Every structure is written in C-alpha cells, then in structure tokens.
Amino acid sequence: MLPKNLNMEYADAIMIVDHNGKIVYSVRYNPRFDDESDIREFKDIINKNYLEVFPTLDPEQSTIINCIKQGVPKYMENQIFYDNKGRVYNTQNLTLPIIRSGKILGAIEISKDITKIEELSEKNKDHNVFQFQSKEKLAEKKTVAKYTFESIITSNEGMKENIKKAKMVSDSTSSVLVYGETGTGKELFVQSIHNYSSRRDKPFIAQNCAALPETLFESILFGSVKGAFTGAIDKPGLFELANGGTLFLDEINSMPITLQAKLLRVLQDGIVRRVGDSKDREVDVRIITAMNEEPLKAVEKGQIREDLFYRLNVVSLKLIPLRERKEDIPLYVDHFIKKYNNELNKNVKNISSDVKNIFYSYSWPGNVRELQHVIESSMNMLNKDRIDTKHLPIYLSENIENRGLNEEIGEIKPLNDAVEVLEKSMIIRALKRTNGNISKAGNLLRIPRQTLHYKLNKYEIDATKYIR
C-alpha cells in the first residue's frame, strides 16, 4: 500500500524495466541534462540491467527491484545514488508493477529529481556512496523472514504433505530446493523453514538471481575489496551477511553458469573469497533455492550445472498450482477479502455465485498471487458488500466469456442461434468496456442507440449491472 500522505506534484523522469530488471525505456526531462545527452544516455543504458547502470544501489533498497520482486507499488521520498558515470541523483520515486494475468512483467518508475549537488557532495565527500553502507552496517543488516507455517493457507492434502516435509527438514543443514509455478508460494515456504529452524534468530537473506546483472553478480554474492574493479569498495557479500543463518537464492536457474562452479565450491567447503581478495573467509550458511520450472528440465536446457543441481536438491518440495487444488479457492478468497477490508477500509463480506463459478472454471496461470490481485482490484471498484462479475478485472471475465463462447459456437446448432450467442456476448462486452453506458456501447458496436435498446430487451440484458 502507498502512504496516504504521498505528495508528488510532478515527475521529470520515467523508466520501464522488464521482470529481469532490464531497462526497456528511459527518459529524463530535467534541466540538468540537455536533449542531446539524454539521447546518448538512452542509447547507452537501453537493454542493460538496472543495477548495472546504477551500481551503487543496494538491491534490497531499490524501489524498482523490490517492486518487481513483490508485485506491489513502492514509494520512496528520498533515494540517493550514483550512476555508472559517477553522477549523483537524489530522487522521489513512485514505482508501479506491470502485471498481466497475475504475472509480474516488469515495473514503471516515475521519479522527480530533487538533487542539490552541492549539499550532496558535501554530505558524501568523506563517505562511500549512500546505498553502499559501511561494512559495520552491512554486517548488521538482516532481511526479516516474516512468514511461518501458520501463514500457509491450504486444505489440499498434497500441500499439507509439503508442510509436514518442510517442518521435518527445517533444522537440517542440508540444502533445500523449492520449485513450482510463479505465485504458488515458494518464498512463503522458504521463510517458514527458516523460522521453524534453530537459525530463526540469525540472518535471513533473500536474493532473486534473475534481478542481478552478470557483471555484478559475483561481487554481490561473494563481496568485494576496494580497487577490485571500477567503483569497488570493501563490501561483504550475501554469504557473509547470511553467516549463521539462511541464504535464499530465488530463480537459481538464472544464475550465470560461470558462477555456478564457484557457488558449488562454497557449498562444499564453506569458504568464500571476495572479488579481488586473497583472503578466505569461513561461513556457516544454510542454502535454500527456488525455481519456477521442473529442475531436471533446467538441467537439460543447460540453465543449471548437473553437479550443482544434485548439491542443491538434497531435499526438494514441489508446490502444487492453484488449478490443481481448487478446494483452496474459498479459503484464499476469505483471507484476501479480510486483508483488503482492513487496508482499503471496506466492508465486503463475500463473492457472488457467478464470481464463484468464474473462479472455479478459470485456470489461474498466476496462481495464488493472481487471485490476490483479482480480489484487490475488485475491492477497489466497489462500494457494496459483495464482489460481483462487473467488479472483476476485464481480462478475467472476458477470458471466461470467450471460452464459453467458443464452446457454444463450436457446437453444431442452427445458425440463427449461434449468431444470437455471439451478438449477446458482444453487447455484454461493450457494456463492460463502457461501464454500462448505452450510448457509448452503441457507438462501440456501431449500431444506433434505439437498436441496442431493442436488443437489450430481447436478450434480457440489464445495462445497470455493468456500471462500476
């Protein structure tokens, strides 16, 4: 949720990144940068990873990386960082996820440059860049694992068996691999394992491997020493930060193959060496990894080394997609309605029988996360106590209608009957798109308003039902 006191009068920069953090669009309208330099900058950074262009940003603090990872809007009133050309920025950012069918495709960040060069230069002259904190602060840094097994909602026997298995291995030092489709709750299980173990009071460090550029991956994972490369400082890596606790590497199959051999050595020996250093450091870290496809397929595709796979796959948990455990849908609906009643100050009690039928017939490619987004979206669109079909995101209701329409038209029936099925469906779709406005729907269908009224009566369609 965004803060209620969000105050952003204007924006002078827009950046769009994909789900891997790669920049696909960027523009600045700031007087600090002339048009020519803005064009050059666009050519220089397009298709590069966000963290490669802004190497001083801590991935855990970056609004864009967190927005992509969590799929929720992010707002930061004051973010200070440098780009790869050494220029300082102080920005106010509003970052929104780009989501389709429950899947996070990327993020768009709207920012306002509030940089005061002299003030920042004075503030930073005796320090390393803001987001690269001191070694002492980094050593204290922990990522909180907030979920426990009680947070996992399910009545499915397969998922219950996963919970039982996860509890059994929680206190082991063996590596765990969790795999399942996007939105099935992999991080929920990983955090629960950490919090159920004797390491619960130690650091829990999570990193999405797909969000890091290959050029920075090694230094973020293993740390660096000053002078190892341009801009390098003495900085512990994720293994050192997680010492004594748990390191969670999500989308492990996105890790560069060249680094997987080094990761394997750390797992076998428990020793890390920072980039550019000659000193070895012992670490005690429990490794948990995750991926969103079958692990053996990732091995076959060459995305993950076979020897590393067997080292990581000591214990494996396969999470079940929502379409295969639809008995959990009412549990999630109740849970998310309560959640967003509290956050949005609503008083929604349930969903209509039509919505229930849609939920049970839909395949949920984005799984539980998609269902959560559907409930949140719907509750933003109503002021009643029940979610009806007109409150659902358009893509969802149209998906169901199109499937039903194809099934009906696919049957051999009198041509006039098939035409009526299609006509009724198109009228309903037009009303949904125009929020029940008959005149606008008629324009969209390119028929007179009077003709549309006639057809509404013929098919017993209530246009007011589609007013949002």
Tab-separated table of C-alpha atoms in Angstrom:
chain	number	residue	atom	x	y	z
A	1	MET	CA	0.000	0.000	0.000
A	2	LEU	CA	1.160	3.522	-0.766
A	3	PRO	CA	1.345	6.121	2.013
A	4	LYS	CA	-1.740	8.327	2.408
A	5	ASN	CA	0.469	11.426	2.550
A	6	LEU	CA	2.067	10.713	-0.831
A	7	ASN	CA	2.979	14.095	-2.270
A	8	MET	CA	4.447	14.186	-5.762
A	9	GLU	CA	3.418	17.309	-7.644
A	10	TYR	CA	5.183	16.422	-10.885
A	11	ALA	CA	7.598	13.940	-12.462
A	12	ASP	CA	10.599	14.581	-14.692
A	13	ALA	CA	11.753	11.036	-15.435
A	14	ILE	CA	10.196	7.741	-16.479
A	15	MET	CA	11.871	4.352	-16.588
A	16	ILE	CA	10.411	0.977	-17.569
A	17	VAL	CA	12.160	-2.307	-16.794
A	18	ASP	CA	11.193	-5.904	-17.531
A	19	HIS	CA	10.841	-8.676	-14.930
A	20	ASN	CA	14.595	-9.347	-15.064
A	21	GLY	CA	15.436	-5.731	-14.279
A	22	LYS	CA	16.488	-4.935	-17.854
A	23	ILE	CA	15.808	-1.327	-18.902
A	24	VAL	CA	13.437	-1.168	-21.886
A	25	TYR	CA	12.654	2.574	-21.788
A	26	SER	CA	14.061	5.648	-20.056
A	27	VAL	CA	13.608	9.386	-20.459
A	28	ARG	CA	14.528	12.453	-18.370
A	29	TYR	CA	13.097	15.961	-18.680
A	30	ASN	CA	15.446	17.503	-16.165
A	31	PRO	CA	17.309	20.764	-16.958
A	32	ARG	CA	20.479	19.144	-15.564
A	33	PHE	CA	20.557	17.011	-18.737
A	34	ASP	CA	20.232	18.525	-22.199
A	35	ASP	CA	18.342	16.758	-25.006
A	36	GLU	CA	21.493	15.509	-26.702
A	37	SER	CA	22.939	13.946	-23.565
A	38	ASP	CA	19.534	12.394	-22.800
A	39	ILE	CA	19.507	10.705	-26.227
A	40	ARG	CA	23.064	9.436	-25.721
A	41	GLU	CA	22.176	8.169	-22.266
A	42	PHE	CA	19.129	6.317	-23.600
A	43	LYS	CA	21.296	4.523	-26.179
A	44	ASP	CA	23.889	3.680	-23.536
A	45	ILE	CA	21.525	2.139	-20.989
A	46	ILE	CA	18.784	0.513	-23.085
A	47	ASN	CA	18.732	-3.285	-22.658
A	48	LYS	CA	21.167	-3.071	-19.741
A	49	ASN	CA	20.290	-4.278	-16.265
A	50	TYR	CA	19.107	-1.559	-13.890
A	51	LEU	CA	21.768	-2.407	-11.293
A	52	GLU	CA	24.480	-2.305	-13.938
A	53	VAL	CA	23.546	1.286	-14.815
A	54	PHE	CA	23.191	2.288	-11.145
A	55	PRO	CA	25.815	0.035	-9.475
A	56	THR	CA	25.758	1.819	-6.111
A	57	LEU	CA	22.157	0.867	-5.383
A	58	ASP	CA	21.635	-1.830	-2.788
A	59	PRO	CA	19.245	-4.368	-4.417
A	60	GLU	CA	17.442	-4.752	-1.098
A	61	GLN	CA	16.709	-0.995	-1.007
A	62	SER	CA	15.960	-0.392	-4.687
A	63	THR	CA	12.337	0.602	-5.331
A	64	ILE	CA	12.378	-0.960	-8.798
A	65	ILE	CA	13.880	-4.302	-7.719
A	66	ASN	CA	11.516	-4.606	-4.751
A	67	CYS	CA	8.529	-3.668	-6.902
A	68	ILE	CA	9.409	-6.420	-9.400
A	69	LYS	CA	10.057	-8.926	-6.645
A	70	GLN	CA	6.917	-8.261	-4.586
A	71	GLY	CA	4.490	-7.122	-7.283
A	72	VAL	CA	3.233	-4.144	-5.249
A	73	PRO	CA	3.616	-0.353	-5.675
A	74	LYS	CA	6.597	1.267	-3.957
A	75	TYR	CA	7.114	4.867	-2.903
A	76	MET	CA	10.362	6.411	-1.679
A	77	GLU	CA	10.519	10.046	-0.767
A	78	ASN	CA	14.301	10.311	-0.810
A	79	GLN	CA	16.609	7.891	-2.658
A	80	ILE	CA	20.272	8.867	-3.151
A	81	PHE	CA	22.567	7.011	-5.563
A	82	TYR	CA	25.164	7.363	-8.343
A	83	ASP	CA	25.052	6.102	-11.917
A	84	ASN	CA	27.849	4.314	-13.766
A	85	LYS	CA	29.185	7.682	-14.953
A	86	GLY	CA	29.654	8.925	-11.400
A	87	ARG	CA	26.706	11.378	-11.439
A	88	VAL	CA	24.806	11.795	-8.200
A	89	TYR	CA	20.999	11.616	-8.010
A	90	ASN	CA	18.522	12.323	-5.265
A	91	THR	CA	15.043	11.301	-6.372
A	92	GLN	CA	11.493	10.933	-5.172
A	93	ASN	CA	10.102	7.749	-6.720
A	94	LEU	CA	6.727	6.155	-7.346
A	95	THR	CA	7.127	2.649	-8.761
A	96	LEU	CA	4.244	0.548	-10.082
A	97	PRO	CA	4.325	-3.122	-11.100
A	98	ILE	CA	3.274	-4.170	-14.612
A	99	ILE	CA	1.085	-7.238	-14.152
A	100	ARG	CA	-0.722	-9.375	-16.701
A	101	SER	CA	-2.827	-12.395	-15.756
A	102	GLY	CA	-1.221	-12.349	-12.316
A	103	LYS	CA	2.343	-12.456	-13.686
A	104	ILE	CA	4.794	-9.630	-12.984
A	105	LEU	CA	6.097	-8.477	-16.357
A	106	GLY	CA	8.145	-5.552	-15.077
A	107	ALA	CA	7.770	-2.134	-13.467
A	108	ILE	CA	7.419	1.511	-14.396
A	109	GLU	CA	9.066	4.131	-12.200
A	110	ILE	CA	8.045	7.778	-12.222
A	111	SER	CA	10.565	9.978	-10.461
A	112	LYS	CA	11.189	13.562	-9.522
A	113	ASP	CA	14.774	14.810	-9.334
A	114	ILE	CA	15.295	16.690	-6.059
A	115	THR	CA	19.099	16.728	-6.286
A	116	LYS	CA	21.042	19.540	-4.677
A	117	ILE	CA	24.548	18.853	-5.975
A	118	GLU	CA	26.495	20.985	-3.516
A	119	GLU	CA	24.652	19.646	-0.496
A	120	LEU	CA	25.098	16.013	-1.562
A	121	SER	CA	28.748	16.475	-2.446
A	122	GLU	CA	29.470	17.926	0.998
A	123	LYS	CA	27.490	15.192	2.703
A	124	ASN	CA	29.285	12.395	0.845
A	125	LYS	CA	32.848	13.683	0.497
A	126	ASP	CA	34.181	11.540	3.370
A	127	HIS	CA	31.980	8.513	2.756
A	128	ASN	CA	31.290	5.865	0.197
A	129	VAL	CA	28.117	6.192	-1.834
A	130	PHE	CA	24.905	6.233	0.202
A	131	GLN	CA	23.418	2.889	-0.726
A	132	PHE	CA	26.744	1.075	-0.228
A	133	GLN	CA	26.608	1.231	3.540
A	134	SER	CA	29.622	0.831	5.786
A	135	LYS	CA	30.921	-2.663	6.467
A	136	GLU	CA	29.637	-2.485	10.037
A	137	LYS	CA	26.107	-1.562	8.967
A	138	LEU	CA	26.073	-4.204	6.266
A	139	ALA	CA	27.208	-6.807	8.760
A	140	GLU	CA	24.237	-5.898	10.969
A	141	LYS	CA	21.790	-5.940	8.077
A	142	LYS	CA	19.143	-8.657	8.096
A	143	THR	CA	16.200	-9.396	5.907
A	144	VAL	CA	13.250	-10.296	8.081
A	145	ALA	CA	11.560	-13.618	7.420
A	146	LYS	CA	8.004	-12.720	8.418
A	147	TYR	CA	6.139	-15.866	7.316
A	148	THR	CA	5.671	-19.069	9.305
A	149	PHE	CA	3.941	-22.348	8.517
A	150	GLU	CA	0.812	-20.888	10.135
A	151	SER	CA	0.811	-18.334	7.285
A	152	ILE	CA	0.290	-21.097	4.689
A	153	ILE	CA	-3.400	-21.462	3.887
A	154	THR	CA	-4.470	-24.786	2.410
A	155	SER	CA	-6.839	-27.723	2.766
A	156	ASN	CA	-5.124	-29.670	-0.022
A	157	GLU	CA	-3.560	-32.957	1.065
A	158	GLY	CA	-0.556	-32.541	-1.229
A	159	MET	CA	0.246	-29.101	0.184
A	160	LYS	CA	-0.255	-30.392	3.731
A	161	GLU	CA	2.278	-33.103	2.955
A	162	ASN	CA	4.679	-30.387	1.735
A	163	ILE	CA	4.293	-28.552	5.042
A	164	LYS	CA	4.930	-31.753	7.002
A	165	LYS	CA	8.036	-32.492	4.935
A	166	ALA	CA	9.317	-28.905	5.252
A	167	LYS	CA	8.979	-28.994	9.044
A	168	MET	CA	10.930	-32.254	9.198
A	169	VAL	CA	13.920	-30.772	7.342
A	170	SER	CA	13.814	-27.295	8.872
A	171	ASP	CA	16.558	-27.947	11.410
A	172	SER	CA	18.787	-29.816	8.979
A	173	THR	CA	21.847	-28.225	7.414
A	174	SER	CA	21.024	-29.874	4.063
A	175	SER	CA	20.166	-27.723	1.063
A	176	VAL	CA	16.506	-27.446	0.056
A	177	LEU	CA	15.146	-26.814	-3.443
A	178	VAL	CA	11.586	-25.481	-3.711
A	179	TYR	CA	10.040	-25.444	-7.162
A	180	GLY	CA	6.666	-24.537	-8.572
A	181	GLU	CA	4.948	-22.078	-10.876
A	182	THR	CA	5.020	-18.334	-10.266
A	183	GLY	CA	2.646	-17.367	-7.476
A	184	THR	CA	2.422	-20.750	-5.748
A	185	GLY	CA	4.071	-19.535	-2.527
A	186	LYS	CA	7.715	-20.596	-2.787
A	187	GLU	CA	9.062	-17.792	-0.598
A	188	LEU	CA	6.292	-18.482	1.917
A	189	PHE	CA	7.688	-21.993	2.384
A	190	VAL	CA	11.310	-20.824	2.434
A	191	GLN	CA	10.706	-18.220	5.154
A	192	SER	CA	8.658	-20.727	7.143
A	193	ILE	CA	11.515	-23.242	7.056
A	194	HIS	CA	13.915	-20.579	8.362
A	195	ASN	CA	11.553	-19.504	11.144
A	196	TYR	CA	10.914	-23.117	12.195
A	197	SER	CA	14.643	-23.833	12.481
A	198	SER	CA	17.208	-23.117	15.190
A	199	ARG	CA	18.541	-20.371	12.877
A	200	ARG	CA	15.360	-18.317	13.314
A	201	ASP	CA	17.196	-15.587	15.260
A	202	LYS	CA	20.007	-15.412	12.722
A	203	PRO	CA	20.015	-13.508	9.391
A	204	PHE	CA	17.654	-14.450	6.590
A	205	ILE	CA	18.969	-13.064	3.296
A	206	ALA	CA	16.936	-13.403	0.086
A	207	GLN	CA	18.118	-12.654	-3.440
A	208	ASN	CA	16.349	-13.059	-6.777
A	209	CYS	CA	19.067	-14.261	-9.162
A	210	ALA	CA	17.123	-13.044	-12.208
A	211	ALA	CA	17.268	-9.447	-10.943
A	212	LEU	CA	21.060	-9.165	-10.982
A	213	PRO	CA	23.305	-8.389	-13.980
A	214	GLU	CA	26.070	-10.904	-14.606
A	215	THR	CA	28.728	-8.196	-14.217
A	216	LEU	CA	27.681	-7.514	-10.601
A	217	PHE	CA	26.535	-10.980	-9.593
A	218	GLU	CA	29.865	-12.263	-8.258
A	219	SER	CA	30.600	-9.209	-6.097
A	220	ILE	CA	27.071	-9.179	-4.639
A	221	LEU	CA	27.211	-12.889	-3.849
A	222	PHE	CA	30.781	-13.108	-2.537
A	223	GLY	CA	31.658	-9.471	-1.728
A	224	SER	CA	34.493	-7.266	-2.982
A	225	VAL	CA	37.539	-5.351	-1.814
A	226	LYS	CA	38.411	-1.782	-2.664
A	227	GLY	CA	40.055	-1.460	-6.073
A	228	ALA	CA	38.938	-4.874	-7.359
A	229	PHE	CA	37.117	-3.097	-10.179
A	230	THR	CA	35.949	0.422	-11.014
A	231	GLY	CA	33.836	1.689	-8.126
A	232	ALA	CA	34.528	-1.347	-5.918
A	233	ILE	CA	34.654	-0.874	-2.160
A	234	ASP	CA	35.214	-3.175	0.815
A	235	LYS	CA	31.848	-4.874	0.985
A	236	PRO	CA	30.726	-8.253	2.338
A	237	GLY	CA	28.687	-10.423	0.002
A	238	LEU	CA	25.411	-12.212	0.646
A	239	PHE	CA	27.168	-15.275	2.086
A	240	GLU	CA	28.895	-13.200	4.742
A	241	LEU	CA	25.711	-11.289	5.524
A	242	ALA	CA	23.836	-14.571	5.967
A	243	ASN	CA	26.543	-16.138	8.159
A	244	GLY	CA	24.891	-18.269	10.838
A	245	GLY	CA	21.529	-18.029	9.112
A	246	THR	CA	19.825	-18.786	5.811
A	247	LEU	CA	20.580	-17.605	2.271
A	248	PHE	CA	17.649	-17.916	-0.122
A	249	LEU	CA	18.529	-17.794	-3.828
A	250	ASP	CA	15.364	-17.462	-5.902
A	251	GLU	CA	15.309	-18.354	-9.615
A	252	ILE	CA	18.643	-20.131	-9.187
A	253	ASN	CA	18.454	-21.269	-12.820
A	254	SER	CA	19.046	-17.623	-13.822
A	255	MET	CA	22.491	-17.621	-12.199
A	256	PRO	CA	25.290	-17.416	-14.804
A	257	ILE	CA	26.847	-20.826	-15.462
A	258	THR	CA	30.329	-19.358	-14.873
A	259	LEU	CA	29.374	-18.513	-11.294
A	260	GLN	CA	27.680	-21.832	-10.552
A	261	ALA	CA	31.055	-23.584	-10.224
A	262	LYS	CA	32.144	-21.007	-7.611
A	263	LEU	CA	28.855	-21.424	-5.757
A	264	LEU	CA	29.391	-25.200	-5.728
A	265	ARG	CA	32.815	-24.752	-4.131
A	266	VAL	CA	31.356	-22.539	-1.388
A	267	LEU	CA	28.658	-25.112	-0.676
A	268	GLN	CA	31.248	-27.897	-0.426
A	269	ASP	CA	33.946	-26.069	1.544
A	270	GLY	CA	32.041	-23.362	3.442
A	271	ILE	CA	34.656	-20.802	2.353
A	272	VAL	CA	34.176	-17.571	0.379
A	273	ARG	CA	36.686	-15.213	-1.152
A	274	ARG	CA	35.713	-11.656	-2.015
A	275	VAL	CA	36.339	-10.413	-5.545
A	276	GLY	CA	39.901	-9.053	-5.720
A	277	ASP	CA	40.887	-10.500	-2.328
A	278	SER	CA	43.435	-13.159	-1.422
A	279	LYS	CA	41.901	-13.932	1.955
A	280	ASP	CA	39.469	-16.817	2.533
A	281	ARG	CA	36.560	-16.426	4.946
A	282	GLU	CA	34.643	-19.276	6.574
A	283	VAL	CA	30.855	-19.035	6.555
A	284	ASP	CA	28.103	-21.141	8.105
A	285	VAL	CA	25.094	-20.690	5.830
A	286	ARG	CA	22.036	-22.855	5.163
A	287	ILE	CA	21.203	-22.626	1.445
A	288	ILE	CA	17.627	-22.768	0.154
A	289	THR	CA	16.959	-22.283	-3.554
A	290	ALA	CA	13.874	-21.990	-5.719
A	291	MET	CA	12.897	-22.065	-9.368
A	292	ASN	CA	9.651	-21.830	-11.318
A	293	GLU	CA	10.131	-24.831	-13.579
A	294	GLU	CA	10.926	-28.521	-13.263
A	295	PRO	CA	14.574	-28.763	-12.068
A	296	LEU	CA	15.500	-31.622	-14.413
A	297	LYS	CA	14.251	-29.584	-17.375
A	298	ALA	CA	16.503	-26.709	-16.265
A	299	VAL	CA	19.433	-29.161	-16.196
A	300	GLU	CA	18.543	-30.453	-19.668
A	301	LYS	CA	18.378	-26.884	-21.003
A	302	GLY	CA	21.818	-26.143	-19.601
A	303	GLN	CA	20.468	-23.495	-17.206
A	304	ILE	CA	21.948	-25.202	-14.187
A	305	ARG	CA	25.003	-27.441	-13.799
A	306	GLU	CA	24.200	-31.064	-13.078
A	307	ASP	CA	26.693	-31.296	-10.194
A	308	LEU	CA	25.281	-28.139	-8.616
A	309	PHE	CA	21.729	-29.432	-9.057
A	310	TYR	CA	22.484	-32.583	-7.048
A	311	ARG	CA	24.150	-30.493	-4.349
A	312	LEU	CA	21.140	-28.168	-4.073
A	313	ASN	CA	18.469	-30.859	-4.470
A	314	VAL	CA	19.221	-32.793	-1.278
A	315	VAL	CA	15.627	-32.110	-0.224
A	316	SER	CA	13.020	-30.914	-2.735
A	317	LEU	CA	9.483	-29.568	-2.404
A	318	LYS	CA	7.163	-29.333	-5.388
A	319	LEU	CA	4.372	-26.794	-4.836
A	320	ILE	CA	1.004	-27.502	-6.406
A	321	PRO	CA	-0.567	-24.930	-8.779
A	322	LEU	CA	-3.921	-23.447	-7.800
A	323	ARG	CA	-5.769	-25.060	-10.743
A	324	GLU	CA	-4.969	-28.471	-9.201
A	325	ARG	CA	-6.197	-27.550	-5.716
A	326	LYS	CA	-9.326	-25.508	-6.274
A	327	GLU	CA	-10.642	-26.550	-2.863
A	328	ASP	CA	-8.294	-23.817	-1.555
A	329	ILE	CA	-10.003	-21.028	-3.545
A	330	PRO	CA	-12.693	-20.194	-0.915
A	331	LEU	CA	-10.003	-20.110	1.796
A	332	TYR	CA	-7.931	-17.600	-0.173
A	333	VAL	CA	-10.987	-15.534	-1.103
A	334	ASP	CA	-11.946	-15.164	2.572
A	335	HIS	CA	-8.350	-14.390	3.549
A	336	PHE	CA	-7.815	-11.698	0.914
A	337	ILE	CA	-11.228	-10.110	1.492
A	338	LYS	CA	-10.348	-9.708	5.190
A	339	LYS	CA	-6.904	-8.352	4.269
A	340	TYR	CA	-8.201	-5.700	1.882
A	341	ASN	CA	-11.211	-4.815	4.030
A	342	ASN	CA	-8.638	-3.706	6.575
A	343	GLU	CA	-6.278	-1.988	4.131
A	344	LEU	CA	-8.929	-0.323	1.936
A	345	ASN	CA	-11.429	0.413	4.726
A	346	LYS	CA	-14.140	-1.681	3.038
A	347	ASN	CA	-16.862	-3.958	4.393
A	348	VAL	CA	-17.006	-6.698	1.781
A	349	LYS	CA	-18.498	-9.946	3.038
A	350	ASN	CA	-18.322	-12.391	0.129
A	351	ILE	CA	-18.449	-13.001	-3.632
A	352	SER	CA	-21.496	-13.708	-5.789
A	353	SER	CA	-22.318	-17.189	-7.069
A	354	ASP	CA	-21.421	-16.028	-10.614
A	355	VAL	CA	-17.973	-14.921	-9.447
A	356	LYS	CA	-17.565	-18.197	-7.595
A	357	ASN	CA	-18.325	-20.117	-10.785
A	358	ILE	CA	-15.788	-17.998	-12.708
A	359	PHE	CA	-13.130	-18.614	-10.058
A	360	TYR	CA	-13.684	-22.380	-10.199
A	361	SER	CA	-13.658	-22.550	-14.000
A	362	TYR	CA	-10.589	-20.309	-14.505
A	363	SER	CA	-7.130	-21.915	-14.839
A	364	TRP	CA	-5.246	-19.304	-12.721
A	365	PRO	CA	-1.917	-19.140	-14.610
A	366	GLY	CA	-0.648	-16.663	-11.999
A	367	ASN	CA	-1.821	-18.936	-9.165
A	368	VAL	CA	-2.494	-17.551	-5.658
A	369	ARG	CA	-0.763	-14.255	-6.455
A	370	GLU	CA	-3.124	-13.695	-9.381
A	371	LEU	CA	-6.153	-14.464	-7.203
A	372	GLN	CA	-4.875	-11.934	-4.667
A	373	HIS	CA	-4.529	-9.248	-7.357
A	374	VAL	CA	-8.053	-10.037	-8.649
A	375	ILE	CA	-9.555	-9.633	-5.160
A	376	GLU	CA	-7.630	-6.404	-4.532
A	377	SER	CA	-8.601	-4.976	-7.931
A	378	SER	CA	-12.261	-5.898	-7.465
A	379	MET	CA	-12.479	-4.400	-3.987
A	380	ASN	CA	-11.108	-1.119	-5.290
A	381	MET	CA	-14.015	-0.975	-7.735
A	382	LEU	CA	-16.980	-1.423	-5.387
A	383	ASN	CA	-18.778	0.259	-2.527
A	384	LYS	CA	-21.078	-2.663	-1.714
A	385	ASP	CA	-20.647	-5.721	0.474
A	386	ARG	CA	-20.279	-8.297	-2.297
A	387	ILE	CA	-17.950	-8.784	-5.272
A	388	ASP	CA	-19.934	-9.313	-8.477
A	389	THR	CA	-18.831	-10.067	-12.034
A	390	LYS	CA	-18.901	-6.380	-13.004
A	391	HIS	CA	-16.195	-5.694	-10.404
A	392	LEU	CA	-13.748	-8.243	-11.805
A	393	PRO	CA	-10.805	-7.196	-13.990
A	394	ILE	CA	-11.945	-7.133	-17.625
A	395	TYR	CA	-9.357	-9.691	-18.756
A	396	LEU	CA	-10.738	-12.302	-16.358
A	397	SER	CA	-14.422	-12.038	-17.240
A	398	GLU	CA	-13.602	-11.821	-20.962
A	399	ASN	CA	-11.374	-14.881	-20.715
A	400	ILE	CA	-14.236	-16.905	-19.238
A	401	GLU	CA	-16.764	-15.494	-21.708
A	402	ASN	CA	-14.539	-16.238	-24.699
A	403	ARG	CA	-14.024	-19.805	-23.572
A	404	GLY	CA	-17.743	-20.318	-23.024
A	405	LEU	CA	-18.497	-18.596	-26.317
A	406	ASN	CA	-16.088	-20.820	-28.210
A	407	GLU	CA	-17.646	-23.897	-26.640
A	408	GLU	CA	-21.166	-22.773	-27.553
A	409	ILE	CA	-20.302	-21.754	-31.110
A	410	GLY	CA	-18.275	-24.946	-31.522
A	411	GLU	CA	-21.439	-26.973	-31.148
A	412	ILE	CA	-23.453	-27.717	-34.275
A	413	LYS	CA	-26.659	-25.702	-33.855
A	414	PRO	CA	-28.993	-23.583	-36.016
A	415	LEU	CA	-27.088	-20.634	-37.499
A	416	ASN	CA	-29.518	-18.064	-36.039
A	417	ASP	CA	-28.959	-19.465	-32.544
A	418	ALA	CA	-25.180	-19.252	-32.949
A	419	VAL	CA	-25.457	-15.642	-34.175
A	420	GLU	CA	-27.549	-14.738	-31.120
A	421	VAL	CA	-24.939	-16.229	-28.797
A	422	LEU	CA	-22.223	-14.135	-30.425
A	423	GLU	CA	-24.401	-10.992	-30.512
A	424	LYS	CA	-25.287	-11.229	-26.836
A	425	SER	CA	-21.664	-11.753	-25.878
A	426	MET	CA	-20.502	-8.707	-27.884
A	427	ILE	CA	-23.188	-6.479	-26.322
A	428	ILE	CA	-22.197	-7.527	-22.793
A	429	ARG	CA	-18.529	-6.923	-23.583
A	430	ALA	CA	-19.309	-3.433	-24.948
A	431	LEU	CA	-21.324	-2.574	-21.822
A	432	LYS	CA	-18.480	-3.698	-19.594
A	433	ARG	CA	-15.973	-1.634	-21.523
A	434	THR	CA	-18.185	1.483	-21.347
A	435	ASN	CA	-19.242	0.979	-17.709
A	436	GLY	CA	-22.867	0.361	-18.675
A	437	ASN	CA	-23.201	3.491	-20.821
A	438	ILE	CA	-25.712	2.509	-23.549
A	439	SER	CA	-24.861	5.368	-25.925
A	440	LYS	CA	-21.124	4.649	-25.771
A	441	ALA	CA	-21.741	0.918	-26.106
A	442	GLY	CA	-23.859	1.581	-29.216
A	443	ASN	CA	-21.038	3.669	-30.695
A	444	LEU	CA	-18.566	0.905	-29.928
A	445	LEU	CA	-20.800	-1.643	-31.647
A	446	ARG	CA	-21.610	0.845	-34.429
A	447	ILE	CA	-25.370	0.454	-34.073
A	448	PRO	CA	-27.994	3.104	-33.194
A	449	ARG	CA	-28.903	3.570	-29.554
A	450	GLN	CA	-32.504	2.528	-30.289
A	451	THR	CA	-31.305	-0.729	-31.883
A	452	LEU	CA	-29.177	-1.504	-28.849
A	453	HIS	CA	-32.175	-0.858	-26.554
A	454	TYR	CA	-34.189	-3.326	-28.588
A	455	LYS	CA	-31.512	-5.994	-28.318
A	456	LEU	CA	-31.104	-5.378	-24.582
A	457	ASN	CA	-34.786	-6.115	-24.129
A	458	LYS	CA	-34.602	-9.114	-26.488
A	459	TYR	CA	-31.759	-10.759	-24.570
A	460	GLU	CA	-32.946	-9.510	-21.140
A	461	ILE	CA	-29.646	-7.729	-20.510
A	462	ASP	CA	-29.617	-5.205	-17.628
A	463	ALA	CA	-27.132	-2.455	-18.571
A	464	THR	CA	-27.050	-1.093	-14.999
A	465	LYS	CA	-25.403	-4.337	-13.919
A	466	TYR	CA	-22.223	-3.212	-15.664
A	467	ILE	CA	-21.958	0.237	-14.074
A	468	ARG	CA	-18.852	0.274	-11.921
